[in-house]
PDB file of C-alpha atoms in Angstrom:
ATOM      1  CA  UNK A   1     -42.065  32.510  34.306  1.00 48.00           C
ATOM      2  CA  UNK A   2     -42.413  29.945  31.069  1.00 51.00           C
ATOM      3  CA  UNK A   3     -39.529  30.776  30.220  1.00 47.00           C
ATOM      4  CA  UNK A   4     -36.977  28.563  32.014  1.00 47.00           C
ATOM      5  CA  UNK A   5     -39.155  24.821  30.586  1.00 52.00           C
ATOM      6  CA  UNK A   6     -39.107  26.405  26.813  1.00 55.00           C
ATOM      7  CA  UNK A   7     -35.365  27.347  27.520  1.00 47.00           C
ATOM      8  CA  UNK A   8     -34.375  24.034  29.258  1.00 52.00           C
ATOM      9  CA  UNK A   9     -37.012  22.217  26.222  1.00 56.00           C
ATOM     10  CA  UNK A  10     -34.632  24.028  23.894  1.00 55.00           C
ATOM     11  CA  UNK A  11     -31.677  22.411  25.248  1.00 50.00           C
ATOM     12  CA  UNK A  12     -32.661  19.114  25.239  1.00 57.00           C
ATOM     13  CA  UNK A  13     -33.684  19.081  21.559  1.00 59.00           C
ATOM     14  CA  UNK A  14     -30.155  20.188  21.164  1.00 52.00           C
ATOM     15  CA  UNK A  15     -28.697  17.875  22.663  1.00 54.00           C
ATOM     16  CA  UNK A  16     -30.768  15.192  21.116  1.00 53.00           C
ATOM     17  CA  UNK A  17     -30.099  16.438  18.064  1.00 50.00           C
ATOM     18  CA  UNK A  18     -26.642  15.986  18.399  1.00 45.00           C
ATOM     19  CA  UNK A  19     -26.284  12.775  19.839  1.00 51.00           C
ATOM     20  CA  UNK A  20     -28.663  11.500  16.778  1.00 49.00           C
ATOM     21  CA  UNK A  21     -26.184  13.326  14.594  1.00 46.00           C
ATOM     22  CA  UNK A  22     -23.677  10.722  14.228  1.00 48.00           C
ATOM     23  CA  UNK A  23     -26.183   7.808  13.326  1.00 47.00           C
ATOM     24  CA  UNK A  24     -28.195   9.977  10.450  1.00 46.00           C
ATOM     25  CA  UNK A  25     -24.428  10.877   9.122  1.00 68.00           C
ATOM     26  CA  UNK A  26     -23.454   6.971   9.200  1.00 80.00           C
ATOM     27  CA  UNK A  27     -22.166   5.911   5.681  1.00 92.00           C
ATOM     28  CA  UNK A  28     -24.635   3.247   3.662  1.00 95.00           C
ATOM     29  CA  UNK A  29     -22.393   0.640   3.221  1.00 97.00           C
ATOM     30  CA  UNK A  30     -23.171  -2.496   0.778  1.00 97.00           C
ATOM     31  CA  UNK A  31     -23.745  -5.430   1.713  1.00 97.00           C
ATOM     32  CA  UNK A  32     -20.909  -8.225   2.054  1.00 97.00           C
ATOM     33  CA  UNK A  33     -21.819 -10.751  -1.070  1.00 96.00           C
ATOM     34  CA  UNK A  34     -18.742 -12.182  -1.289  1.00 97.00           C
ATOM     35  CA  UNK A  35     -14.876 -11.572  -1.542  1.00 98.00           C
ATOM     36  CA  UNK A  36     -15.906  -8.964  -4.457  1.00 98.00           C
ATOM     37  CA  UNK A  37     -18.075  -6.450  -4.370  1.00 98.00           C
ATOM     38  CA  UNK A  38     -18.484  -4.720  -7.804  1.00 98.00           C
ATOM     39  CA  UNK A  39     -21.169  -2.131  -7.124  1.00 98.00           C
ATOM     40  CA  UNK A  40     -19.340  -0.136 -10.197  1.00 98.00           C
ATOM     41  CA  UNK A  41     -19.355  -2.717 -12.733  1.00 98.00           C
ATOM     42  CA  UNK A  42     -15.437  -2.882 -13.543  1.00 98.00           C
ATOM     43  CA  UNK A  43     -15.362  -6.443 -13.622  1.00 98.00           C
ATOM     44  CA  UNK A  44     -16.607  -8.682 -16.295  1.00 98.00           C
ATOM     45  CA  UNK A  45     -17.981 -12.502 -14.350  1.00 97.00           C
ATOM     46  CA  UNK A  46     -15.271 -14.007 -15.651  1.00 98.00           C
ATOM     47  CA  UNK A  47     -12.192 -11.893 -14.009  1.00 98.00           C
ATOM     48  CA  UNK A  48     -14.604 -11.619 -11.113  1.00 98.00           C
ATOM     49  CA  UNK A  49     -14.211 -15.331 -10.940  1.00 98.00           C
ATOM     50  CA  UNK A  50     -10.892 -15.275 -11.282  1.00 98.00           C
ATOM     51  CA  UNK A  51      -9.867 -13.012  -8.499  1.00 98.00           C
ATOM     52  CA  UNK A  52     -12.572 -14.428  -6.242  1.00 98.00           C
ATOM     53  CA  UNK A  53     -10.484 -17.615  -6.809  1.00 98.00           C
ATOM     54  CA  UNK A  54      -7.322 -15.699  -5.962  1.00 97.00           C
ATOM     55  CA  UNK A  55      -8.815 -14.274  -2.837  1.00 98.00           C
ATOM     56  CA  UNK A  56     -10.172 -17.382  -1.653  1.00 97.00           C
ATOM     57  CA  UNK A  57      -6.665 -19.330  -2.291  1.00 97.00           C
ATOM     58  CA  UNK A  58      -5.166 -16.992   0.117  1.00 96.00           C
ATOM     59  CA  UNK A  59      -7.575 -17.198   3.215  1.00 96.00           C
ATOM     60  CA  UNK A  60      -7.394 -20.999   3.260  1.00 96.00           C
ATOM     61  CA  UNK A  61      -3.303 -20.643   2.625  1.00 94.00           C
ATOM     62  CA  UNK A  62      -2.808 -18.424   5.516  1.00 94.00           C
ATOM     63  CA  UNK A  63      -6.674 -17.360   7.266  1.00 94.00           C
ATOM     64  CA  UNK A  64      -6.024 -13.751   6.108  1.00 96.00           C
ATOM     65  CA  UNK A  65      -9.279 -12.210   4.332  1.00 97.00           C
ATOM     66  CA  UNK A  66      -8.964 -10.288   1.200  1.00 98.00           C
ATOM     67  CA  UNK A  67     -11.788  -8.489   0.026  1.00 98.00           C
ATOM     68  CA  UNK A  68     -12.573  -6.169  -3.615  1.00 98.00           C
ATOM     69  CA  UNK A  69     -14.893  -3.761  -3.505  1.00 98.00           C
ATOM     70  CA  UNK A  70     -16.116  -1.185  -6.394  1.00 98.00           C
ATOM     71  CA  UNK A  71     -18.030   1.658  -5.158  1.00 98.00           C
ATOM     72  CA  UNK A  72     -20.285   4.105  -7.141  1.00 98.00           C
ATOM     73  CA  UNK A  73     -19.972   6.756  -4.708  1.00 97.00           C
ATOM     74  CA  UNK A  74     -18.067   7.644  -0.890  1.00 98.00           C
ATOM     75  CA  UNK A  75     -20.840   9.582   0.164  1.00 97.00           C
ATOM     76  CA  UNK A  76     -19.224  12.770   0.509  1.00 96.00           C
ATOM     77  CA  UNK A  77     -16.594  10.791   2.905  1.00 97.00           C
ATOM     78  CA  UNK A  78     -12.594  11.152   2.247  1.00 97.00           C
ATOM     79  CA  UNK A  79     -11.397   7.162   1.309  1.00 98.00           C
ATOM     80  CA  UNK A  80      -9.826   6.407   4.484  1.00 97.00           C
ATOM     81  CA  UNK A  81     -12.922   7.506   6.419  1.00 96.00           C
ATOM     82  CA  UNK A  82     -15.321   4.994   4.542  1.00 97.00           C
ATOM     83  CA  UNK A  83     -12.479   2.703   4.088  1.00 97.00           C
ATOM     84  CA  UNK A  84     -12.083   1.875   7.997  1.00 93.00           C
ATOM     85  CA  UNK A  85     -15.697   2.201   8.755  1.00 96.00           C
ATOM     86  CA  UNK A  86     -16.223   0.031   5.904  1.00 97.00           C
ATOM     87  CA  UNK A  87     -13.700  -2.777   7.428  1.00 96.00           C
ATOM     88  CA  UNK A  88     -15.453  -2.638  10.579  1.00 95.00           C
ATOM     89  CA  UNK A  89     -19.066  -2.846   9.164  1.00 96.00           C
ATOM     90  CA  UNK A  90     -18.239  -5.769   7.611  1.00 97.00           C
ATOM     91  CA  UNK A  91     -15.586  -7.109  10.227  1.00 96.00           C
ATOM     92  CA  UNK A  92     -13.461  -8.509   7.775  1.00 97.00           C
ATOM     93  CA  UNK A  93     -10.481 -10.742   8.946  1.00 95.00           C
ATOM     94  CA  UNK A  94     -11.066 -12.754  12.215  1.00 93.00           C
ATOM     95  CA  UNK A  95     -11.629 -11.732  15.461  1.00 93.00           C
ATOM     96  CA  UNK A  96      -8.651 -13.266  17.169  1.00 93.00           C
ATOM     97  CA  UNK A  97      -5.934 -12.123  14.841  1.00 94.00           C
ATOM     98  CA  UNK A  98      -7.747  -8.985  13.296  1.00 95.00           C
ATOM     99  CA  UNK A  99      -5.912 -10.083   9.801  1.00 96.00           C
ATOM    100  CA  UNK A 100      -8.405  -8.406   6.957  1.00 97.00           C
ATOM    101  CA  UNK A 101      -7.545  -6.493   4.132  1.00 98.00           C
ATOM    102  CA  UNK A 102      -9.782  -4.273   1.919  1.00 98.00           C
ATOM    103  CA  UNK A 103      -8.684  -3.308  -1.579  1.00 98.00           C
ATOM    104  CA  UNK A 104     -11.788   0.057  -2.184  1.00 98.00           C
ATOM    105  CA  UNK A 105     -11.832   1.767  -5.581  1.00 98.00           C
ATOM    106  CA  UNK A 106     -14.021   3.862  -6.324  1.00 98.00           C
ATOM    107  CA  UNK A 107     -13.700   5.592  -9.760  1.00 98.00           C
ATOM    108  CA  UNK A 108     -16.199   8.000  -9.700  1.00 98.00           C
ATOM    109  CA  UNK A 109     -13.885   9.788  -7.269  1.00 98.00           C
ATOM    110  CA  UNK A 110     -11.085   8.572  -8.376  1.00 98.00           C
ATOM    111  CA  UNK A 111      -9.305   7.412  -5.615  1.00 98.00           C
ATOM    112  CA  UNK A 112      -7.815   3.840  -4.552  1.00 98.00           C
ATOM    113  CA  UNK A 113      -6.820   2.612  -0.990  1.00 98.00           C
ATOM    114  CA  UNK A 114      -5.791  -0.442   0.604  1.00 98.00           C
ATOM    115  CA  UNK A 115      -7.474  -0.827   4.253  1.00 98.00           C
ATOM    116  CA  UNK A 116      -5.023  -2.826   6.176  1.00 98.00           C
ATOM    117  CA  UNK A 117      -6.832  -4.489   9.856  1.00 96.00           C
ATOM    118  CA  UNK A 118      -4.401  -4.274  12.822  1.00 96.00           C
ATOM    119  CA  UNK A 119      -3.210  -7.862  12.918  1.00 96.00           C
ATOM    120  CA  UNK A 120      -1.571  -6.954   9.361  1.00 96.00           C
ATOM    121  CA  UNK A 121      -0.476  -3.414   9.483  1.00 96.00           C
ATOM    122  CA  UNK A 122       3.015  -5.247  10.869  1.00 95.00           C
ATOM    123  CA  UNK A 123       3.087  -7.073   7.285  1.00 95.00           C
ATOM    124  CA  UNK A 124       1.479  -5.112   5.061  1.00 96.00           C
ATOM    125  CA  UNK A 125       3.220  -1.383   5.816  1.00 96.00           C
ATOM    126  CA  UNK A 126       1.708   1.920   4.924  1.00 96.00           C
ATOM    127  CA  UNK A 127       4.990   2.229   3.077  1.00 95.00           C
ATOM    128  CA  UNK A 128       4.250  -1.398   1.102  1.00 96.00           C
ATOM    129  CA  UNK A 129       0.786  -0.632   0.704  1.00 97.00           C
ATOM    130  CA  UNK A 130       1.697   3.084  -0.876  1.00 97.00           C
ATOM    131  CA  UNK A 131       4.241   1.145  -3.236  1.00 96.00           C
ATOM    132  CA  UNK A 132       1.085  -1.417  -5.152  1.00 97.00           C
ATOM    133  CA  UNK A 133      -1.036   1.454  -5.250  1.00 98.00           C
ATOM    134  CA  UNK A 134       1.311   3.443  -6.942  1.00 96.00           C
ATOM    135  CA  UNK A 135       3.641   0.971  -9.080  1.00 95.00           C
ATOM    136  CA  UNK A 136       0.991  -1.696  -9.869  1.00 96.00           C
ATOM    137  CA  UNK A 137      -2.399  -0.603  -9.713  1.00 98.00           C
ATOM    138  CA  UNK A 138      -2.219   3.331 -10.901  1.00 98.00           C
ATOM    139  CA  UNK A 139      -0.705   2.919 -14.364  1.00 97.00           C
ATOM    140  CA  UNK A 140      -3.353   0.552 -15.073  1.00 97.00           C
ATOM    141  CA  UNK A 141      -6.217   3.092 -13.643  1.00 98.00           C
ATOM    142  CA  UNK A 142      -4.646   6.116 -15.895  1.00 97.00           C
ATOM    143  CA  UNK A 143      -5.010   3.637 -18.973  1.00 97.00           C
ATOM    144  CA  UNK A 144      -8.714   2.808 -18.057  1.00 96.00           C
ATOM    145  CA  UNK A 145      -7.782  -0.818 -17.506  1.00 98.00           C
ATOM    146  CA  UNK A 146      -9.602  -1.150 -13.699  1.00 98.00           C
ATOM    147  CA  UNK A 147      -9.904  -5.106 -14.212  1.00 98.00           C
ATOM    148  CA  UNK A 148      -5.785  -4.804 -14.725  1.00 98.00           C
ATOM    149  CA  UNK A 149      -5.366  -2.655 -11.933  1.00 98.00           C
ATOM    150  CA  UNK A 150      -7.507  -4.355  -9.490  1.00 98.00           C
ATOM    151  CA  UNK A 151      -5.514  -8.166 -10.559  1.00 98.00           C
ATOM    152  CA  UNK A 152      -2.607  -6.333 -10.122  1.00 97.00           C
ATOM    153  CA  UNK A 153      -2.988  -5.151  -6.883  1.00 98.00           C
ATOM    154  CA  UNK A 154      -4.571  -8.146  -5.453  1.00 98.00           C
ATOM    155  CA  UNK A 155      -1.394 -10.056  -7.440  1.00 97.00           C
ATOM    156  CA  UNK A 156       1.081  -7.570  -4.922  1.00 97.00           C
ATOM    157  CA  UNK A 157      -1.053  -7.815  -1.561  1.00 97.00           C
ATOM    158  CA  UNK A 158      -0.949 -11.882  -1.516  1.00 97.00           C
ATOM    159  CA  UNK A 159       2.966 -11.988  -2.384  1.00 95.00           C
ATOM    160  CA  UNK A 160       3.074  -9.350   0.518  1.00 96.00           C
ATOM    161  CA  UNK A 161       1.236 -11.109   2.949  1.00 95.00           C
ATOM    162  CA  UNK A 162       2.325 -14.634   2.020  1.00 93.00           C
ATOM    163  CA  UNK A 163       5.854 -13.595   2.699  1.00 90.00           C
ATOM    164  CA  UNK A 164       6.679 -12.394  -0.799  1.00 81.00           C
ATOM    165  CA  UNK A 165       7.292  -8.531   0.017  1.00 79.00           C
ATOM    166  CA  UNK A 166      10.721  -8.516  -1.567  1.00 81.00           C
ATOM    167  CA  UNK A 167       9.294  -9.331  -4.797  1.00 76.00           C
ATOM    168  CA  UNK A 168       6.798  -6.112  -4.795  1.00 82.00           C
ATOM    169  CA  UNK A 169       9.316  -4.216  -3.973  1.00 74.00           C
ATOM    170  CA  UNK A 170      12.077  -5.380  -6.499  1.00 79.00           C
ATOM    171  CA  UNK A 171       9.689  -4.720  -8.941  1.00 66.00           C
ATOM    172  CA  UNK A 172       8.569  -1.354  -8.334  1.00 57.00           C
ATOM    173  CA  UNK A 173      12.524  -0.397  -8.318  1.00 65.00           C
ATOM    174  CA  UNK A 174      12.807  -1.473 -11.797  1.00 60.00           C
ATOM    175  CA  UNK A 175       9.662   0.733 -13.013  1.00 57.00           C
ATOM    176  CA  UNK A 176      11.532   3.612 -11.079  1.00 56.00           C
ATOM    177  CA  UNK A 177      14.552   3.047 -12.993  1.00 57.00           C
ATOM    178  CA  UNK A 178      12.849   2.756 -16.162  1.00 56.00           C
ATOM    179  CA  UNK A 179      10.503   5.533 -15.202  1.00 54.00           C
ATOM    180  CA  UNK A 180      14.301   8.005 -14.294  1.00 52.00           C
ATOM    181  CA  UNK A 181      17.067   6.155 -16.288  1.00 55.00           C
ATOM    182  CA  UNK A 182      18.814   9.426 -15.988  1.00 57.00           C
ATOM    183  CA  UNK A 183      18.716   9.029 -12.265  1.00 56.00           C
ATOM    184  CA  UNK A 184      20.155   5.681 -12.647  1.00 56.00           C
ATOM    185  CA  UNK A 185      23.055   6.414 -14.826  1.00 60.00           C
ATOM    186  CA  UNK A 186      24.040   8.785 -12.592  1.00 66.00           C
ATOM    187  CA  UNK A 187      24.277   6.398  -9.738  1.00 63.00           C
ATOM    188  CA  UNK A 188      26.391   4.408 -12.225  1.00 68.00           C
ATOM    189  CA  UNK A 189      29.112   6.903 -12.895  1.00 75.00           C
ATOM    190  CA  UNK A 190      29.272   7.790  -9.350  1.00 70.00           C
ATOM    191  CA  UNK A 191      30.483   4.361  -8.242  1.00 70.00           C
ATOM    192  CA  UNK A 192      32.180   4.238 -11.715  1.00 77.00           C
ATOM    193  CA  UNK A 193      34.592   7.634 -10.122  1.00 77.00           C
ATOM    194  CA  UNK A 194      34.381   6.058  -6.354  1.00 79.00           C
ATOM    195  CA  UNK A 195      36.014   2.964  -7.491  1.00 83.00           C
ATOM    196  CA  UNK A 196      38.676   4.731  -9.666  1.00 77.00           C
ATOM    197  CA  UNK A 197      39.505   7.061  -7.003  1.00 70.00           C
ATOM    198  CA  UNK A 198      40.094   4.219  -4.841  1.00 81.00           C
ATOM    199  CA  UNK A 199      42.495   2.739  -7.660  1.00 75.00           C
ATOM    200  CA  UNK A 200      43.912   5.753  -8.374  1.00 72.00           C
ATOM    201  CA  UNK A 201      44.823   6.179  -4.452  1.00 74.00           C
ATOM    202  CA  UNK A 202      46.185   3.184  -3.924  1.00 74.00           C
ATOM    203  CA  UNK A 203      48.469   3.238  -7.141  1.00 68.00           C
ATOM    204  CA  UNK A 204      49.492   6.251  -6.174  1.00 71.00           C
ATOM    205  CA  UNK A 205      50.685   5.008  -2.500  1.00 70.00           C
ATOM    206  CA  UNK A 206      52.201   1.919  -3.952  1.00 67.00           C
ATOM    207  CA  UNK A 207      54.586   3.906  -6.192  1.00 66.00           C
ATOM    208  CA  UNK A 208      55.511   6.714  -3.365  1.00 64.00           C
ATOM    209  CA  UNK A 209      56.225   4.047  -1.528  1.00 62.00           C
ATOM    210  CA  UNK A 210      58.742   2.001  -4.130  1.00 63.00           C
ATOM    211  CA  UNK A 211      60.329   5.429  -4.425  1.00 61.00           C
ATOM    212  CA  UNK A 212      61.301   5.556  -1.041  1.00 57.00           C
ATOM    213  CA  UNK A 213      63.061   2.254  -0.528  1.00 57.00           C
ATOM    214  CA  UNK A 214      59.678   0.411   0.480  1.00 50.00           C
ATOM    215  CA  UNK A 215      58.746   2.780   3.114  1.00 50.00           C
ATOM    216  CA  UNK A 216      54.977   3.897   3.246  1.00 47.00           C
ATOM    217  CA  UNK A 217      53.768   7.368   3.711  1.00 48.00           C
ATOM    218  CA  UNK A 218      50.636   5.986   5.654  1.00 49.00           C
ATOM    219  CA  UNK A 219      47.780   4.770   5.719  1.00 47.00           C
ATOM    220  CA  UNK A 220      45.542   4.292   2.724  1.00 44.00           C
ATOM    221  CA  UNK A 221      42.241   6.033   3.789  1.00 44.00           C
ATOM    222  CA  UNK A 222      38.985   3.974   1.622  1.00 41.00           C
ATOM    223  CA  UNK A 223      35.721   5.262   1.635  1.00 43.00           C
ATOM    224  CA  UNK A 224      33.272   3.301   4.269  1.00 43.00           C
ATOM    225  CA  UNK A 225      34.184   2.401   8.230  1.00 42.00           C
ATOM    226  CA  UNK A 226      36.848  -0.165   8.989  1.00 38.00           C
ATOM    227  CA  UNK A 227      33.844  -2.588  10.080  1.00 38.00           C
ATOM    228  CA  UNK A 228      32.925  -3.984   6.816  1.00 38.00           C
ATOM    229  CA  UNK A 229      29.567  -2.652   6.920  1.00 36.00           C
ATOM    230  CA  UNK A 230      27.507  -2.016   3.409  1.00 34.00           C
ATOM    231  CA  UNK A 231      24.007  -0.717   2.533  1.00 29.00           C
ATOM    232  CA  UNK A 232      20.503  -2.179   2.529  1.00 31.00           C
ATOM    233  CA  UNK A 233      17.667  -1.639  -0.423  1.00 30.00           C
ATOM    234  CA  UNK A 234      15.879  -0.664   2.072  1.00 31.00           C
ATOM    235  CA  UNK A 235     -12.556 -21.755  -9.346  1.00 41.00           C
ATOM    236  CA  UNK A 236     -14.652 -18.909  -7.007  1.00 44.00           C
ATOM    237  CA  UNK A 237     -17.547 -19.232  -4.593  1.00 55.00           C
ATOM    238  CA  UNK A 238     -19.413 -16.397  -6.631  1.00 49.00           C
ATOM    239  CA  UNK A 239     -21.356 -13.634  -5.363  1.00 45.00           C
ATOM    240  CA  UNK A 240     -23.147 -15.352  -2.496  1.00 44.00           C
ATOM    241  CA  UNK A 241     -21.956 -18.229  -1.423  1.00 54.00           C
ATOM    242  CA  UNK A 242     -22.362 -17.414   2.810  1.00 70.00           C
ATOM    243  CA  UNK A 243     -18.322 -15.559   2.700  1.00 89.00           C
ATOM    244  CA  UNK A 244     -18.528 -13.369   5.703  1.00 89.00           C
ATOM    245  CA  UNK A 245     -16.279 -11.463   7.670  1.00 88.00           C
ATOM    246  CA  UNK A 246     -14.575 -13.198  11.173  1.00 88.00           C
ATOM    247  CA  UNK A 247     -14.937 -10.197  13.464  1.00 91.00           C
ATOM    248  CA  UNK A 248     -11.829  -8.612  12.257  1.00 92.00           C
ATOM    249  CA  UNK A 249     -11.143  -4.595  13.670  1.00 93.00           C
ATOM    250  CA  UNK A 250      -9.343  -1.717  11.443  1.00 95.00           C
ATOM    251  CA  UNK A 251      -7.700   0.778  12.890  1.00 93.00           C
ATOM    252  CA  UNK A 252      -6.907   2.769   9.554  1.00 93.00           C
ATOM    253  CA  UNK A 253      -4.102   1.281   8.859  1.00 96.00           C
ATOM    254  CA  UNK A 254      -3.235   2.006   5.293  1.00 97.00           C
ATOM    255  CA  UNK A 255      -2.892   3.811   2.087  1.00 97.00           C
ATOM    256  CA  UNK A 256      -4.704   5.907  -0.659  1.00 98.00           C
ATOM    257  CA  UNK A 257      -3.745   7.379  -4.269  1.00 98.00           C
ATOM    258  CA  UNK A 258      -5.579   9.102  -7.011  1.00 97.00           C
ATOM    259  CA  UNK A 259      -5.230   9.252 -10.838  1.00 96.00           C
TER     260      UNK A 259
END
């Protein structure tokens, strides 16, 4: 008859185990020293400085938080996991407008990502974030250069969020042509053969139509609607100087790459 109270005994240690599951498996995160964090050591003091100075520029330009961090290890966790747990830890961005943005490397893994809080994901797309990781801070990873990489893609996420996307994205167009010039020759002598067909065509009517005593055949059919309609490109406070986070919330907004 002892054997329903070790049975039901079993249970609850089961169950207590699993609700305490979640805590133990918590990431450690570091602690929130400033606007960078180098726990890896990619940064000499002086470009710390220098892109503490950046970051601090842009929150008292606009409010919006920008924050480095180096990490020597995820702790078994994919990026985005510890990137949005991260964000939250350390509530970056402030509370009413949720407008914090996390730039994580850690090279030990390899990986990159830009944590976006939910106030921004509007400004700074998936899609925009994708394009700095993989046009401006990437090449400089492969070449070793993290200090490069890092500038660069705190350089692109303060034109983005100060209202300079265009900019980003002009430029990463121009590494993709130079990158396929192939591609873009191509494009070249396609509109090159449009446009001559269209000349061609329309010489073509113009004489049929002297020919027969000024009368047209027709119409003169040109690529594109009748509309008119065309296409679319689509000085720093240091280590710790009391920076801390506003209350901001991340939803996982976002994007990763690996080199």
């Amino acid at each position: 008859m002892a054997v329903m109270p070790r049975v039901g005994g079993m249970v609850l240690a089961t169950a207590l185990a699993l609700w305490l599951l979640p805590a133990a498996a918590e990431p450690i995160f570091p602690e929130l020293t400033g606007r960078v964090v180098d726990d890896a050591s990619l940064l000499s003091y002086p470009e710390e400085v220098a892109v503490t100075a950046d970051l601090k520029a842009l929150e008292d330009k606009s409010s919006d938080q920008l924050v480095v961090v180096t990490l020597t290890s995820l702790q078994g966790y994919t990026i985005e996991d510890f990137g949005y747990q991260l964000g939250r830890h350390w509530g970056i961005g402030t509370e009413k407008w949720d407008n914090g943005v996390i730039l994580i490397v850690a090279p030990n893994e390899r990986k990159v990502r830009i944590e976006v809080g939910r106030g921004l994901e509007g400004t700074l797309t998936d899609a925009l974030s994708k394009i700095i990781i993989e046009n401006s801070i990437l090449p400089r990873f492969r070449e070793g250069d993290f200090a490069g990489g890092i500038k660069n893609g705190v350089r692109d996420i303060v034109l983005v969020l100060t209202g300079d996307a265009a900019e980003v994205e002009q430029r990463a167009k121009a590494r993709r042509d130079a990158d396929h010039p192939a591609i873009s020759w191509l494009v070249m002598i396609f509109w090159t053969l449009i446009i001559l067909w269209i000349a061609y065509s329309v010489w073509r009517s113009a004489r049929y139509a002297s020919r027969a005593g000024g009368r047209s055949s027709g119409p003169i059919f040109l690529p594109g609607g009748s509309s008119g309609g065309g296409w679319s490109s689509g000085g720093g406070d240091g280590g710790g100087s009391g920076f801390s986070g506003g209350g901001g919330s991340f939803g996982g907004g976002g994007a990763s790459g690996g080199w």
